[in-house]
XYZ file of C-alpha atoms in Angstrom:
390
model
C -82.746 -183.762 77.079
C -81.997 -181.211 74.744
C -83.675 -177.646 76.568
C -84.291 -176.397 80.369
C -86.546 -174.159 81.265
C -85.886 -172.688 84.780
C -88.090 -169.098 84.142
C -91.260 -169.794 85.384
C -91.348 -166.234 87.165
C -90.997 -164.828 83.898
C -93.492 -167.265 82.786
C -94.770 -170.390 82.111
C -95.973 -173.405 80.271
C -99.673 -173.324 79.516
C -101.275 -176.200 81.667
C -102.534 -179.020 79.058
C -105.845 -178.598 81.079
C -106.336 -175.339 80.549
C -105.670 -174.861 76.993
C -108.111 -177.629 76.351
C -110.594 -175.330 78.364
C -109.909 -172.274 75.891
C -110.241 -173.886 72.883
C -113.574 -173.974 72.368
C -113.904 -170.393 72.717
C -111.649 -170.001 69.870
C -113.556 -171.771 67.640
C -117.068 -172.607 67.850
C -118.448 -170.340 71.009
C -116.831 -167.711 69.439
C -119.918 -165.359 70.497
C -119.247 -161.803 72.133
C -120.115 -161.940 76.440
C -122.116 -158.783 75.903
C -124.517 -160.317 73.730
C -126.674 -161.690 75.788
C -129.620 -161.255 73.476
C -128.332 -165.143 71.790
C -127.253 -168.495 72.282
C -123.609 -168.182 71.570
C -123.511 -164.480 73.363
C -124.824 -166.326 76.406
C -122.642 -169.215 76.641
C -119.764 -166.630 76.559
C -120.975 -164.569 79.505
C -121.465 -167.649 81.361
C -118.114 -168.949 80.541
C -116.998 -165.378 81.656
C -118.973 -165.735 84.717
C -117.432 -168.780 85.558
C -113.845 -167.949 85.440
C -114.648 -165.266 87.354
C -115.980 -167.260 90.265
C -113.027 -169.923 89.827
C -111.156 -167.081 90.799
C -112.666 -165.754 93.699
C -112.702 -169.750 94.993
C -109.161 -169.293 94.712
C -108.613 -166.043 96.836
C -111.772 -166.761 99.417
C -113.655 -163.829 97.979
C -117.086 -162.761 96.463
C -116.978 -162.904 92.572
C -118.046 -159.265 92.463
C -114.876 -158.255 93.901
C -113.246 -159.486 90.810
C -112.656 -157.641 87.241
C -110.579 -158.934 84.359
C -108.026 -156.434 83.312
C -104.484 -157.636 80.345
C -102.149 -158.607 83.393
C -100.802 -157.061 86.521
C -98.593 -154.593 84.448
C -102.310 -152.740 83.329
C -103.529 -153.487 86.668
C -101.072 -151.761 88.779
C -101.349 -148.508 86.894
C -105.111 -148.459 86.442
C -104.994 -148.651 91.268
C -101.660 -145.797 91.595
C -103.163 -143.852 88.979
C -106.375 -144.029 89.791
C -106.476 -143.649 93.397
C -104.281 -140.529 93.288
C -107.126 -138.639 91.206
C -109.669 -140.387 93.175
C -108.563 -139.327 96.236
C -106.929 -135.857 95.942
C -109.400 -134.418 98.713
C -107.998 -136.915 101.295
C -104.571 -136.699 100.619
C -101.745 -136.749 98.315
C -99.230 -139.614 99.725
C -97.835 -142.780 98.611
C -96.031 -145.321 100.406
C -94.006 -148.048 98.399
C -90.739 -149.454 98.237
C -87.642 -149.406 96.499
C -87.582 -152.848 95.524
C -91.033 -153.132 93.687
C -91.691 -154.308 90.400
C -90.817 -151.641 87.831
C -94.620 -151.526 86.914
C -95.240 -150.000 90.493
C -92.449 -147.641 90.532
C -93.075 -146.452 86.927
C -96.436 -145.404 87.887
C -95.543 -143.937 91.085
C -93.016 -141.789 89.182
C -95.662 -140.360 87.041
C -97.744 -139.671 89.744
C -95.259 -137.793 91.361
C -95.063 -135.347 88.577
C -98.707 -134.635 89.031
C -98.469 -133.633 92.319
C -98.446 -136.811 94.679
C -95.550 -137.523 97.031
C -94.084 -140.953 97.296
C -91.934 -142.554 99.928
C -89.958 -145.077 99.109
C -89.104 -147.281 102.087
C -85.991 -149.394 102.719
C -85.792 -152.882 102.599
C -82.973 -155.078 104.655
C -80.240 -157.088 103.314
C -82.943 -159.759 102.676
C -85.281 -157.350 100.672
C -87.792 -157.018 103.087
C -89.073 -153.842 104.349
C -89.148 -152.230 108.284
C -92.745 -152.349 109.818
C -91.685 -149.714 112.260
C -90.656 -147.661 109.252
C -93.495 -148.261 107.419
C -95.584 -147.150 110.811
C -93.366 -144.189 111.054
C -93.839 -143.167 107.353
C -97.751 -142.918 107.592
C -98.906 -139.354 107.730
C -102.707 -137.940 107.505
C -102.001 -137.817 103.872
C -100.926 -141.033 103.218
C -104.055 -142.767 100.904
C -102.059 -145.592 99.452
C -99.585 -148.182 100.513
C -98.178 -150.210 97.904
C -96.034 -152.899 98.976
C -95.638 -156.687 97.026
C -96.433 -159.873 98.164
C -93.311 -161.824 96.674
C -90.373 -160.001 94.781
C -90.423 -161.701 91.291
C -86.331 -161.801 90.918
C -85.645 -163.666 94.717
C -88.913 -164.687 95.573
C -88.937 -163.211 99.118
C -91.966 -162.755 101.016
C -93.322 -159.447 102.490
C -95.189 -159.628 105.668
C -98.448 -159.197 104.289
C -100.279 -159.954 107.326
C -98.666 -157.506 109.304
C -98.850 -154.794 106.444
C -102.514 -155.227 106.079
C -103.324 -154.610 109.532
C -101.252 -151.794 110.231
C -103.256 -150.436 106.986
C -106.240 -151.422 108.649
C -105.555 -149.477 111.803
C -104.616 -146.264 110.063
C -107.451 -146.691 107.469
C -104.899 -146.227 104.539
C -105.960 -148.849 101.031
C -103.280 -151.680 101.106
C -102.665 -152.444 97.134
C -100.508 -155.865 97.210
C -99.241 -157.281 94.065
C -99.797 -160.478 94.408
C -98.487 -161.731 90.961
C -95.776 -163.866 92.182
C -97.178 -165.192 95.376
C -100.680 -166.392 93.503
C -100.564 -169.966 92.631
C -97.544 -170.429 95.044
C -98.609 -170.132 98.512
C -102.162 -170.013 99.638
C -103.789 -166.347 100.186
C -107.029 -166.332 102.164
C -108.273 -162.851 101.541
C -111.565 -163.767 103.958
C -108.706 -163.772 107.024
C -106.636 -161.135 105.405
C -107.655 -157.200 104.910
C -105.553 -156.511 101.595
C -107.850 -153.763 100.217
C -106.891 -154.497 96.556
C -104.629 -156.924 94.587
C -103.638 -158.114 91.582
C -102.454 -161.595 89.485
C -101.872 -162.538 86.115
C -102.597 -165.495 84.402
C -99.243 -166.587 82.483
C -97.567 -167.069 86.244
C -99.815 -169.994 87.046
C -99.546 -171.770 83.688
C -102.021 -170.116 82.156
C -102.361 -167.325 78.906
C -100.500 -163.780 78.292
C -102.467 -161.206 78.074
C -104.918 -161.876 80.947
C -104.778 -161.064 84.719
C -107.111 -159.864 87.252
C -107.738 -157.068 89.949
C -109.308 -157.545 93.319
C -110.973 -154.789 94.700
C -112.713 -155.542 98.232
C -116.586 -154.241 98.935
C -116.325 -152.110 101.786
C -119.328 -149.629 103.010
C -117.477 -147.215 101.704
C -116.421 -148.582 98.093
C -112.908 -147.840 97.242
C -112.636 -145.128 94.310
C -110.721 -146.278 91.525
C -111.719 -144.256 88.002
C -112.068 -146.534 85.057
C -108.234 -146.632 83.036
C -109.982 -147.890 79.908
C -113.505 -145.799 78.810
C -115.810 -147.737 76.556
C -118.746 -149.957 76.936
C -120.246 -151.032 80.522
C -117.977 -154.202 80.489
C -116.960 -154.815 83.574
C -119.255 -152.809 85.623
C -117.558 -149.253 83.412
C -114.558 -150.132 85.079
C -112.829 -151.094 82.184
C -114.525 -150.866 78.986
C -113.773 -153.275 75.654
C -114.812 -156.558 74.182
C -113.935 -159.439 77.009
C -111.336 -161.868 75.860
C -113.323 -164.900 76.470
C -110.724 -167.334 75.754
C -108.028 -165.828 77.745
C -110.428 -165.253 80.455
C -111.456 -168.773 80.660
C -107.508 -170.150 80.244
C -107.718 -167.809 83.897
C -110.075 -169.181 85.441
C -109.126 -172.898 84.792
C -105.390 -172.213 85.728
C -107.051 -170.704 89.167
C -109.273 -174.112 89.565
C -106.161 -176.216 88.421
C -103.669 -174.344 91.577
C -102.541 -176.980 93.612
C -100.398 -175.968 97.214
C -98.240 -179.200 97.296
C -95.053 -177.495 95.920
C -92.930 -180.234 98.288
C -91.771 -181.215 94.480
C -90.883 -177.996 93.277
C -88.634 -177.328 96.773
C -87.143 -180.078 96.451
C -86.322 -179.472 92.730
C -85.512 -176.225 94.172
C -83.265 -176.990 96.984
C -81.117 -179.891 95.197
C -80.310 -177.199 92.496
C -78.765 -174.799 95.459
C -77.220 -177.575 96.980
C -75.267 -179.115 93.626
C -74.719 -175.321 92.816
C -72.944 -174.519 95.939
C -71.191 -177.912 95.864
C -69.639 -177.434 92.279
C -69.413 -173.969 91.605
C -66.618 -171.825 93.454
C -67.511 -168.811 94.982
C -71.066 -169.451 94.375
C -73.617 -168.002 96.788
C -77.164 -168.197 97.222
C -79.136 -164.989 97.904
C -82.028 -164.568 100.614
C -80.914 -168.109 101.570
C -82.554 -168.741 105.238
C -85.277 -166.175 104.797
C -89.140 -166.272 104.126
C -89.359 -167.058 99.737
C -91.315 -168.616 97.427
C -90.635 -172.427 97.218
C -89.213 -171.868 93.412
C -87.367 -169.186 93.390
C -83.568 -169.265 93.613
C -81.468 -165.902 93.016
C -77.915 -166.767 92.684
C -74.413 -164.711 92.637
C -71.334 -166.384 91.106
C -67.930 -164.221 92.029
C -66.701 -162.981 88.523
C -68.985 -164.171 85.990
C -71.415 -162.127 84.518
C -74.824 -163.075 84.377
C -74.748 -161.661 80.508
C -71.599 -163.957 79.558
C -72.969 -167.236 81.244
C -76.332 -167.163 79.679
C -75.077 -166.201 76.359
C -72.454 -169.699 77.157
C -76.158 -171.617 77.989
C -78.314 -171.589 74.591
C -80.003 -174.940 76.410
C -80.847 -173.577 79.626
C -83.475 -170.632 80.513
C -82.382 -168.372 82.613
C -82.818 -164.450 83.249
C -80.447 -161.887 84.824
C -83.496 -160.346 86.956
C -87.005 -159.385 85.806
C -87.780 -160.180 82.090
C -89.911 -156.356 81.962
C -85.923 -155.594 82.475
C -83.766 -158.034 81.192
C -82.630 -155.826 78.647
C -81.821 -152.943 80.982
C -78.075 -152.455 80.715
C -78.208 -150.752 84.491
C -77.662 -153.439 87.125
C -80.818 -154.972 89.102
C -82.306 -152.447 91.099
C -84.068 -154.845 93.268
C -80.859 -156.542 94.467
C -78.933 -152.621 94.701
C -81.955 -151.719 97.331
C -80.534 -154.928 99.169
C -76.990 -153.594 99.225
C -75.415 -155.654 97.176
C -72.638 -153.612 94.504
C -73.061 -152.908 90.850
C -70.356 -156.090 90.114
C -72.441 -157.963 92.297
C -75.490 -157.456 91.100
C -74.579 -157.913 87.657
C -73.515 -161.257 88.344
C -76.156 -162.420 89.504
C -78.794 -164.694 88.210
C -82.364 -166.272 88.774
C -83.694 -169.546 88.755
C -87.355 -170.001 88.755
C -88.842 -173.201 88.991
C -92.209 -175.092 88.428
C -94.221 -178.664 88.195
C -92.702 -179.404 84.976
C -88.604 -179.184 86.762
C -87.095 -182.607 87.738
C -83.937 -183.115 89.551
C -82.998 -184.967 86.166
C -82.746 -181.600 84.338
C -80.400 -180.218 87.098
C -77.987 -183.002 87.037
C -78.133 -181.809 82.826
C -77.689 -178.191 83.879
C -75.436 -178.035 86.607
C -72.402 -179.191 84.630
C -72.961 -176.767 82.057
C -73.233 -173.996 83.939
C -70.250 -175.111 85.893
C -68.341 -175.879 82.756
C -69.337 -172.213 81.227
C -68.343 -170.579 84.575
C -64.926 -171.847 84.246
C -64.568 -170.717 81.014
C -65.439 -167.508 81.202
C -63.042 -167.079 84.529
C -60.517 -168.843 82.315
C -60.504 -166.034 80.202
C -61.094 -163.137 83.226
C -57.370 -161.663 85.009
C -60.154 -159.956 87.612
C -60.419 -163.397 88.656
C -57.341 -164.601 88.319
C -55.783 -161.158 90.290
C -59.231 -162.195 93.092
C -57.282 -165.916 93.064
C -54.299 -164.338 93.802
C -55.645 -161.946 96.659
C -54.961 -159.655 94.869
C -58.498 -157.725 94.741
């Protein structure tokens, strides 16, 4: 064993499956979906088609709630921005939080300087927001609430259910972004009334560059201008030449999910529990509370997350979000928890999936364990913390 991998919510392997389901689309049905008019334009829409109903099968939805946009990243800025233009004559309020992905906050931002107000609610020590806050926050105004399924640097869940209703009830859109939380845990949108979400491909072992929005048929359909003009792809809502390839590698990673993640947990959980058991003043964030089953956010006392990785060529790991891993500023995500600037700069996540065995944490944990002690070796902050001194 020469190489770990433990950043599968960055993102991960391509299932073998699913690139064999691409490649034909790269070479000889290499027609364009549009062109209908021939053989190899047809067998592209179809394989469009298909994905496209693989991935409603997946969320319990009809596959003309479904359009193909490059990712979540694309997604999430074609709903804030969109909706806030859309829906001007209703009213001009947001409601997110301060731990969302940065995609979601960078577009709230930018609405903000056109006009729209944004509230950014709290979340607990555990990263998880206040439903009587969020209740409280709602105004007439309020046309949006933007809140995540599962944060993609601790893998905490948000109480969906209970968000969607209370949306329901003050007929406000619930946008979820669902990217972590897809191909992880089941999501029945048939039992659920999430207005809108979106996933991306590359989190469920399938391609970059692909993801997909959900936008629920209501009698009165939800008003979301077009973020890319072109052809009629999509309906008009977002114009361009489909991917076909990427869109099928979609569409069989949605047909290839599979819910018994016992394995991963367990890879999971023995990681956390050899961590704790060999590493001093190690601690495990968000442990006891609702997460993904693969997600582990860890803080070791001392050690920077920057000077351990750089001390672990073998292993992946990432100090937070890879759309900021090379943010010098500490993890926002883990600040809105309450945790310190030190803190949160020493702190680290471990994201697993189907291709993890317990065999490549008995590889990893003395590394790491060896490279912490090294670098506190080297540290007088820890050896004046030793002392009781700090």
């Amino acid at each position: 064993m020469d190489y770990c991998y433990f950043d599968n919510n960055a993102t991960t392997k391509i299932d073998n499956q699913v690139f064999e389901a691409m490649l034909p689309y790269l070479k000889d049905s290499y027609g364009n979906a549009s062109s209908v008019q021939h053989k190899l334009g047809r067998q592209a829409n179809h394989a469009v088609e298909k994905a496209r109903l693989q991935i409603a099968e997946l969320l319990n939805v009809n596959p003309k709630e479904i359009y193909f946009s490059s990712g979540s990243t694309e997604s999430i800025n074609t709903v804030i921005k969109g909706i806030s233009k859309a829906y001007q004559s209703k009213g001009n309020h947001i409601i997110t939080s301060n731990s969302e992905h940065k995609a979601v906050l960078s577009s709230c931002h930018a609405v903000e300087k056109e006009g729209m107000q944004v509230s950014y609610l709290k979340v607990n020590k555990f990263g998880i927001i206040d439903l009587e806050e969020l209740k409280n926050t709602i105004t007439d105004k309020t046309v949006l609430i933007s809140i995540m399924a599962a944060n993609n640097e601790t893998g905490v869940l948000q109480p969906i259910e209970e968000i969607a209703k209370i949306c329901l009830e003050n007929d406000v859109l619930f946008f979820c972004d669902a990217t972590q939380w897809i191909g992880k845990l089941p999501l029945d949108l048939s039992k659920i009334p999430i207005d809108i979400i979106c996933l991306s491909a590359h989190k469920i072992h399938g391609p970059k560059g692909i993801g997909a929005l959900y936008i629920r048929r209501k009698t009165k359909p939800t008003q979301i201008p077009a973020m890319i003009v072109g052809g009629k792809q999509e309906s008009g809502f977002r114009g361009g030449t489909y991917a076909v390839h990427q869109i099928v590698g979609l569409g069989e990673a949605a047909k290839q999910v599979n819910f018994d993640h016992d394995k991963v947990e367990e890879v999971r959980d023995y990681f956390e529990k050899r961590l704790l058991e060999e590493i001093e003043e190690s601690e495990i964030k968000t442990l006891g509370s609702s997460r993904l089953p693969n997600s582990s956010n860890i803080h070791i006392k001392h050690v920077k997350a920057t000077e351990l990785m750089t001390k672990l060529p073998t292993i992946a790991i990432s100090s937070g979000s890879a759309c900021v891993s090379g943010d010098r500023d500490p993890s926002h995500v883990l600040k809105a928890m309450g945790y310190t600037d030190d803190e949160a700069y020493c702190s680290l996540r471990f994201s697993f999936s189907k291709y993890n065995s317990k065999a490549e944490i008995d590889y990893a944990i003395p590394l790491i364990k060896a490279a912490c002690e090294s670098i506190r070796k080297d540290s007088p902050i820890w050896e004046m913390y030793k002392e009781g001194l700090i």
